[in-house]
Amino acid sequence: MSAKILYGKDFAAQIKESARTEVDKLKNQFNVTPGLAVIIVGENPASQVYVRNKHKTCEELGIKSEVVALPETTTKEELLAKIDALNADKTIHGILVQLPLPEAVKAHSDEILNRIDPLKDVDGFHPMNVGKLVTGTPALVPCTPAGCIEMLDLAGIEIDGKRAVIIGRSNIVGKPMLHLLMARHATVTVCHSHTKNLPEITREAEILVAAMGKPKFVTADMIRPGAVVVDVGINRIAPKKLVGDVDFDAAVEVASAITPVPGGVGLLTVAMLMKNVVTAAKLQLGV
Ligand code: NDP
């Protein structure tokens, strides 16, 4: 058996197209242009690529984009003051602080992220938005796990009643993924570095989500024949070589559907960010 390959490009294009339609509606009906501000501190090259990509996608969809580039020496107080100003700015509907922050302010990451107005928290990291997700009234949801669900829906893959296993319990991927899958009536197990007999558990999964950050860790014998495999991992194993958490070449022979790395889930994250900016604008307008 050779699995269906779920290319992120096709799904991302559909998500962006629907965001563009919503942007046009907000402009035509309410005379509002959704706006995103991305704060980047320091010169991390990977972060600069991500921020450029977000800016370019905003421009493509007619979303106002403001990149706030601050020097490495920026203090916590200066960052908080910038967030306060953006919280008060009526032309900005979404605020995102590009992570990781430089060493000098890294220890204050939570305080900095929590300063963002929950209605403008397009990364979905604010405790208020986390709480809403957990209690089943999601508002703004972290982009990567939300993108995985959107992709499964667009691919016509049923979630209801399925046995799902997630490897990874981070606040950014694993935990929100648990709540999103559970809200869609999957029966979910979350595994982590203390989990015993991991392959035994992953072999039960009809939907297997790998989000651990360990190159090619998930081997074919860990996958139930016919499972849907969502590989969130992005691991650089050589200057120009990215691989996922799943041994793709072997897994493709066992799974019924699988996302590649690169070219899979990674492409959905920015598309979902655009969707979140539109959602944030609507929440602020009360429409
Ligand atoms: P974290 O490092 O925050 O979390 C990794 C998780 O994997 C932890 O819960 C850890 O367990 C678990 N883990 C590590 N080793 C093992 C193991 N041997 N067995 C079982 N569980 C293990 O990573 P993130 O969640 O932030 O990211 C995960 C991956 O997804 C990374 O490769 C990252 O680059 C990628 N990613 C991709 C995105 C995108 O596509 N746009 C966005 C975000 C992330 P424990 O909690 O016990 O330490």
GROMACS .gro file of C-alpha atoms and ligand atoms in nm:
model
  335
    1MET     CA    1   0.000   0.000   0.000
    2SER     CA    2   0.124   0.350  -0.071
    3ALA     CA    3  -0.035   0.633   0.126
    4LYS     CA    4  -0.210   0.937  -0.014
    5ILE     CA    5   0.030   1.228   0.035
    6LEU     CA    6  -0.133   1.532   0.194
    7TYR     CA    7   0.054   1.830   0.046
    8GLY     CA    8   0.018   2.143   0.258
    9LYS     CA    9   0.030   2.371  -0.045
   10ASP     CA   10  -0.311   2.266  -0.175
   11PHE     CA   11  -0.483   2.304   0.163
   12ALA     CA   12  -0.302   2.630   0.245
   13ALA     CA   13  -0.424   2.776  -0.085
   14GLN     CA   14  -0.786   2.691   0.005
   15ILE     CA   15  -0.754   2.838   0.356
   16LYS     CA   16  -0.596   3.157   0.219
   17GLU     CA   17  -0.862   3.192  -0.048
   18SER     CA   18  -1.137   3.175   0.211
   19ALA     CA   19  -0.948   3.428   0.431
   20ARG     CA   20  -0.922   3.660   0.128
   21THR     CA   21  -1.300   3.642   0.077
   22GLU     CA   22  -1.354   3.732   0.444
   23VAL     CA   23  -1.104   4.022   0.419
   24ASP     CA   24  -1.295   4.159   0.119
   25LYS     CA   25  -1.625   4.129   0.310
   26LEU     CA   26  -1.484   4.319   0.609
   27LYS     CA   27  -1.360   4.592   0.376
   28ASN     CA   28  -1.685   4.619   0.180
   29GLN     CA   29  -1.938   4.580   0.462
   30PHE     CA   30  -1.759   4.751   0.753
   31ASN     CA   31  -1.488   4.958   0.588
   32VAL     CA   32  -1.235   4.773   0.802
   33THR     CA   33  -0.901   4.638   0.680
   34PRO     CA   34  -0.777   4.363   0.913
   35GLY     CA   35  -0.430   4.444   1.043
   36LEU     CA   36  -0.152   4.225   1.183
   37ALA     CA   37   0.150   4.352   1.379
   38VAL     CA   38   0.446   4.115   1.415
   39ILE     CA   39   0.711   4.207   1.671
   40ILE     CA   40   1.056   4.066   1.608
   41VAL     CA   41   1.339   4.125   1.852
   42GLY     CA   42   1.700   4.072   1.741
   43GLU     CA   43   1.847   3.920   1.426
   44ASN     CA   44   1.762   3.546   1.442
   45PRO     CA   45   1.783   3.449   1.070
   46ALA     CA   46   1.512   3.178   1.090
   47SER     CA   47   1.276   3.424   1.265
   48GLN     CA   48   1.347   3.685   0.998
   49VAL     CA   49   1.245   3.435   0.726
   50TYR     CA   50   0.922   3.349   0.912
   51VAL     CA   51   0.836   3.717   0.963
   52ARG     CA   52   0.901   3.801   0.596
   53ASN     CA   53   0.678   3.512   0.495
   54LYS     CA   54   0.395   3.635   0.720
   55HIS     CA   55   0.431   3.990   0.584
   56LYS     CA   56   0.422   3.865   0.223
   57THR     CA   57   0.112   3.652   0.286
   58CYS     CA   58  -0.069   3.946   0.449
   59GLU     CA   59   0.003   4.159   0.144
   60GLU     CA   60  -0.121   3.880  -0.086
   61LEU     CA   61  -0.457   3.870   0.095
   62GLY     CA   62  -0.508   4.244   0.145
   63ILE     CA   63  -0.434   4.237   0.520
   64LYS     CA   64  -0.247   4.536   0.660
   65SER     CA   65   0.091   4.419   0.789
   66GLU     CA   66   0.314   4.603   1.031
   67VAL     CA   67   0.653   4.453   1.116
   68VAL     CA   68   0.797   4.598   1.435
   69ALA     CA   69   1.170   4.514   1.429
   70LEU     CA   70   1.336   4.586   1.762
   71PRO     CA   71   1.707   4.559   1.847
   72GLU     CA   72   1.855   4.268   2.045
   73THR     CA   73   1.909   4.510   2.336
   74THR     CA   74   1.533   4.578   2.379
   75THR     CA   75   1.429   4.555   2.744
   76LYS     CA   76   1.121   4.383   2.881
   77GLU     CA   77   0.971   4.725   2.969
   78GLU     CA   78   1.021   4.853   2.613
   79LEU     CA   79   0.856   4.542   2.473
   80LEU     CA   80   0.560   4.570   2.709
   81ALA     CA   81   0.519   4.938   2.615
   82LYS     CA   82   0.516   4.846   2.244
   83ILE     CA   83   0.251   4.579   2.306
   84ASP     CA   84   0.041   4.830   2.505
   85ALA     CA   85   0.057   5.073   2.210
   86LEU     CA   86  -0.049   4.800   1.964
   87ASN     CA   87  -0.328   4.686   2.198
   88ALA     CA   88  -0.465   5.042   2.181
   89ASP     CA   89  -0.419   5.076   1.802
   90LYS     CA   90  -0.762   5.036   1.634
   91THR     CA   91  -0.604   4.955   1.294
   92ILE     CA   92  -0.428   4.649   1.439
   93HIS     CA   93  -0.646   4.344   1.501
   94GLY     CA   94  -0.377   4.081   1.557
   95ILE     CA   95  -0.049   4.098   1.749
   96LEU     CA   96   0.219   3.832   1.740
   97VAL     CA   97   0.558   3.823   1.911
   98GLN     CA   98   0.796   3.611   1.705
   99LEU     CA   99   0.958   3.343   1.920
  100PRO     CA  100   1.215   3.266   2.043
  101LEU     CA  101   1.294   3.595   2.216
  102PRO     CA  102   1.663   3.682   2.271
  103GLU     CA  103   1.828   3.550   2.590
  104ALA     CA  104   1.803   3.884   2.776
  105VAL     CA  105   1.419   3.880   2.771
  106LYS     CA  106   1.348   3.509   2.714
  107ALA     CA  107   1.283   3.446   3.084
  108HIS     CA  108   0.995   3.697   3.063
  109SER     CA  109   0.833   3.537   2.757
  110ASP     CA  110   0.511   3.447   2.943
  111GLU     CA  111   0.467   3.796   3.090
  112ILE     CA  112   0.530   3.948   2.747
  113LEU     CA  113   0.289   3.718   2.560
  114ASN     CA  114   0.024   3.757   2.829
  115ARG     CA  115   0.031   4.135   2.781
  116ILE     CA  116  -0.129   4.096   2.436
  117ASP     CA  117  -0.502   4.175   2.442
  118PRO     CA  118  -0.669   3.827   2.426
  119LEU     CA  119  -0.890   3.956   2.142
  120LYS     CA  120  -0.573   4.034   1.941
  121ASP     CA  121  -0.384   3.717   2.041
  122VAL     CA  122  -0.366   3.557   1.695
  123ASP     CA  123  -0.118   3.291   1.816
  124GLY     CA  124  -0.379   3.170   2.067
  125PHE     CA  125  -0.121   3.150   2.349
  126HIS     CA  126  -0.293   3.381   2.602
  127PRO     CA  127  -0.427   3.191   2.909
  128MET     CA  128  -0.774   3.333   2.832
  129ASN     CA  129  -0.770   3.173   2.485
  130VAL     CA  130  -0.617   2.852   2.623
  131GLY     CA  131  -0.900   2.840   2.878
  132LYS     CA  132  -1.162   2.891   2.608
  133LEU     CA  133  -1.015   2.607   2.404
  134VAL     CA  134  -1.013   2.374   2.706
  135THR     CA  135  -1.372   2.459   2.801
  136GLY     CA  136  -1.495   2.406   2.445
  137THR     CA  137  -1.558   2.768   2.344
  138PRO     CA  138  -1.255   2.829   2.124
  139ALA     CA  139  -1.190   3.185   2.002
  140LEU     CA  140  -0.832   3.216   1.878
  141VAL     CA  141  -0.657   2.878   1.854
  142PRO     CA  142  -0.282   2.809   1.799
  143CYS     CA  143  -0.222   2.805   1.424
  144THR     CA  144  -0.030   2.479   1.374
  145PRO     CA  145  -0.272   2.238   1.547
  146ALA     CA  146  -0.571   2.430   1.408
  147GLY     CA  147  -0.415   2.391   1.062
  148CYS     CA  148  -0.385   2.013   1.111
  149ILE     CA  149  -0.758   1.986   1.187
  150GLU     CA  150  -0.850   2.210   0.893
  151MET     CA  151  -0.635   1.991   0.668
  152LEU     CA  152  -0.802   1.669   0.787
  153ASP     CA  153  -1.141   1.829   0.720
  154LEU     CA  154  -1.044   1.953   0.374
  155ALA     CA  155  -0.901   1.609   0.291
  156GLY     CA  156  -1.234   1.452   0.391
  157ILE     CA  157  -1.077   1.249   0.674
  158GLU     CA  158  -1.331   1.163   0.945
  159ILE     CA  159  -1.224   1.248   1.304
  160ASP     CA  160  -1.543   1.160   1.496
  161GLY     CA  161  -1.505   0.835   1.691
  162LYS     CA  162  -1.147   0.778   1.577
  163ARG     CA  163  -0.865   0.659   1.801
  164ALA     CA  164  -0.603   0.938   1.794
  165VAL     CA  165  -0.255   0.946   1.945
  166ILE     CA  166  -0.039   1.258   1.978
  167ILE     CA  167   0.334   1.235   2.048
  168GLY     CA  168   0.428   1.561   2.224
  169ARG     CA  169   0.258   1.771   2.491
  170SER     CA  170   0.384   2.123   2.425
  171ASN     CA  171   0.160   2.425   2.477
  172ILE     CA  172   0.206   2.518   2.111
  173VAL     CA  173   0.120   2.186   1.945
  174GLY     CA  174   0.049   1.878   2.158
  175LYS     CA  175  -0.191   2.019   2.419
  176PRO     CA  176  -0.407   2.229   2.184
  177MET     CA  177  -0.416   1.933   1.943
  178LEU     CA  178  -0.557   1.718   2.226
  179HIS     CA  179  -0.843   1.961   2.286
  180LEU     CA  180  -0.916   2.012   1.916
  181LEU     CA  181  -0.932   1.637   1.849
  182MET     CA  182  -1.135   1.572   2.163
  183ALA     CA  183  -1.380   1.849   2.067
  184ARG     CA  184  -1.427   1.662   1.739
  185HIS     CA  185  -1.509   1.343   1.931
  186ALA     CA  186  -1.186   1.151   1.879
  187THR     CA  187  -1.059   0.933   2.164
  188VAL     CA  188  -0.717   1.080   2.230
  189THR     CA  189  -0.398   0.967   2.404
  190VAL     CA  190  -0.112   1.214   2.453
  191CYS     CA  191   0.240   1.067   2.478
  192HIS     CA  192   0.560   1.236   2.597
  193SER     CA  193   0.915   1.157   2.697
  194HIS     CA  194   0.804   0.962   3.007
  195THR     CA  195   0.556   0.743   2.818
  196LYS     CA  196   0.628   0.372   2.848
  197ASN     CA  197   0.577   0.132   2.558
  198LEU     CA  198   0.529   0.415   2.308
  199PRO     CA  199   0.515   0.192   1.995
  200GLU     CA  200   0.239  -0.016   2.153
  201ILE     CA  201   0.030   0.300   2.199
  202THR     CA  202   0.108   0.456   1.860
  203ARG     CA  203   0.009   0.128   1.688
  204GLU     CA  204  -0.345   0.183   1.820
  205ALA     CA  205  -0.377   0.517   1.640
  206GLU     CA  206  -0.609   0.565   1.346
  207ILE     CA  207  -0.486   0.924   1.347
  208LEU     CA  208  -0.125   0.965   1.460
  209VAL     CA  209   0.015   1.314   1.521
  210ALA     CA  210   0.393   1.337   1.566
  211ALA     CA  211   0.505   1.662   1.732
  212MET     CA  212   0.821   1.586   1.922
  213GLY     CA  213   1.109   1.738   1.728
  214LYS     CA  214   1.305   1.412   1.685
  215PRO     CA  215   1.414   1.337   1.326
  216LYS     CA  216   1.254   1.024   1.176
  217PHE     CA  217   1.172   0.891   1.523
  218VAL     CA  218   0.842   0.733   1.419
  219THR     CA  219   0.926   0.420   1.224
  220ALA     CA  220   0.693   0.206   1.011
  221ASP     CA  221   0.651  -0.056   1.285
  222MET     CA  222   0.504   0.214   1.514
  223ILE     CA  223   0.221   0.286   1.270
  224ARG     CA  224  -0.108   0.098   1.246
  225PRO     CA  225  -0.167  -0.013   0.885
  226GLY     CA  226  -0.405   0.235   0.721
  227ALA     CA  227  -0.349   0.512   0.979
  228VAL     CA  228  -0.353   0.881   0.891
  229VAL     CA  229  -0.013   1.023   0.989
  230VAL     CA  230   0.026   1.396   1.056
  231ASP     CA  231   0.393   1.490   1.089
  232VAL     CA  232   0.433   1.827   1.262
  233GLY     CA  233   0.807   1.789   1.329
  234ILE     CA  234   1.057   2.009   1.151
  235ASN     CA  235   1.417   1.895   1.202
  236ARG     CA  236   1.720   2.032   1.021
  237ILE     CA  237   1.963   1.742   0.978
  238ALA     CA  238   2.197   1.923   0.734
  239PRO     CA  239   2.222   2.287   0.619
  240LYS     CA  240   1.972   2.230   0.339
  241LYS     CA  241   1.792   1.915   0.458
  242LEU     CA  242   1.472   1.919   0.665
  243VAL     CA  243   1.299   1.604   0.784
  244GLY     CA  244   0.996   1.539   1.003
  245ASP     CA  245   0.949   1.326   1.313
  246VAL     CA  246   0.831   1.038   1.094
  247ASP     CA  247   1.045   0.814   0.875
  248PHE     CA  248   0.845   0.919   0.569
  249ASP     CA  249   0.982   0.670   0.311
  250ALA     CA  250   0.893   0.372   0.530
  251ALA     CA  251   0.571   0.518   0.675
  252VAL     CA  252   0.426   0.592   0.331
  253GLU     CA  253   0.405   0.216   0.273
  254VAL     CA  254   0.198   0.156   0.589
  255ALA     CA  255  -0.024   0.465   0.632
  256SER     CA  256  -0.335   0.547   0.429
  257ALA     CA  257  -0.251   0.920   0.425
  258ILE     CA  258   0.056   1.113   0.539
  259THR     CA  259   0.190   1.468   0.541
  260PRO     CA  260   0.541   1.520   0.400
  261VAL     CA  261   0.817   1.734   0.555
  262PRO     CA  262   0.889   1.981   0.413
  263GLY     CA  263   0.575   2.069   0.220
  264GLY     CA  264   0.317   1.944   0.467
  265VAL     CA  265   0.178   2.089   0.788
  266GLY     CA  266   0.440   2.370   0.796
  267LEU     CA  267   0.266   2.548   0.508
  268LEU     CA  268  -0.067   2.554   0.691
  269THR     CA  269   0.058   2.756   0.987
  270VAL     CA  270   0.083   3.091   0.806
  271ALA     CA  271  -0.247   3.030   0.627
  272MET     CA  272  -0.415   2.969   0.964
  273LEU     CA  273  -0.253   3.284   1.102
  274MET     CA  274  -0.429   3.481   0.827
  275LYS     CA  275  -0.756   3.312   0.922
  276ASN     CA  276  -0.696   3.407   1.287
  277VAL     CA  277  -0.635   3.772   1.193
  278VAL     CA  278  -0.975   3.774   1.020
  279THR     CA  279  -1.136   3.602   1.322
  280ALA     CA  280  -0.973   3.857   1.556
  281ALA     CA  281  -1.101   4.149   1.346
  282LYS     CA  282  -1.454   4.000   1.356
  283LEU     CA  283  -1.436   3.945   1.733
  284GLN     CA  284  -1.334   4.308   1.781
  285LEU     CA  285  -1.610   4.430   1.552
  286GLY     CA  286  -1.860   4.200   1.722
  287VAL     CA  287  -1.972   4.045   1.391
  288NDP     P1  288   0.868   2.087   2.225
  288NDP     O1  289   1.014   2.059   2.231
  288NDP     O2  290   0.812   2.200   2.301
  288NDP     O3  291   0.790   1.954   2.270
  288NDP     C1  292   0.831   1.827   2.229
  288NDP     C2  293   0.742   1.725   2.291
  288NDP     O4  294   0.784   1.596   2.246
  288NDP     C3  295   0.750   1.723   2.445
  288NDP     O5  296   0.621   1.711   2.500
  288NDP     C4  297   0.836   1.601   2.474
  288NDP     O6  298   0.803   1.536   2.596
  288NDP     C5  299   0.799   1.511   2.358
  288NDP     N1  300   0.908   1.416   2.332
  288NDP     C6  301   1.038   1.443   2.314
  288NDP     N2  302   1.107   1.328   2.297
  288NDP     C7  303   1.018   1.227   2.308
  288NDP     C8  304   1.029   1.087   2.301
  288NDP     N3  305   1.145   1.026   2.281
  288NDP     N4  306   0.916   1.013   2.316
  288NDP     C9  307   0.796   1.074   2.336
  288NDP     N5  308   0.780   1.207   2.344
  288NDP    C10  309   0.891   1.283   2.330
  288NDP     O7  310   0.835   2.097   2.070
  288NDP     P2  311   0.711   2.169   1.992
  288NDP     O8  312   0.584   2.108   2.032
  288NDP     O9  313   0.727   2.315   1.997
  288NDP    O10  314   0.747   2.123   1.844
  288NDP    C11  315   0.749   1.988   1.805
  288NDP    C12  316   0.798   1.979   1.663
  288NDP    O11  317   0.707   2.046   1.579
  288NDP    C13  318   0.933   2.046   1.638
  288NDP    O12  319   1.005   1.972   1.541
  288NDP    C14  320   0.897   2.182   1.584
  288NDP    O13  321   0.998   2.235   1.500
  288NDP    C15  322   0.774   2.148   1.504
  288NDP     N6  323   0.682   2.261   1.488
  288NDP    C16  324   0.635   2.288   1.365
  288NDP    C17  325   0.550   2.394   1.343
  288NDP    C18  326   0.501   2.421   1.206
  288NDP    O14  327   0.485   2.332   1.127
  288NDP     N7  328   0.473   2.541   1.168
  288NDP    C19  329   0.508   2.483   1.452
  288NDP    C20  330   0.553   2.438   1.582
  288NDP    C21  331   0.639   2.332   1.598
  288NDP     P3  332   0.822   1.606   2.741
  288NDP    O15  333   0.706   1.700   2.754
  288NDP    O16  334   0.815   1.493   2.836
  288NDP    O17  335   0.954   1.675   2.738
   0.00000   0.00000   0.00000
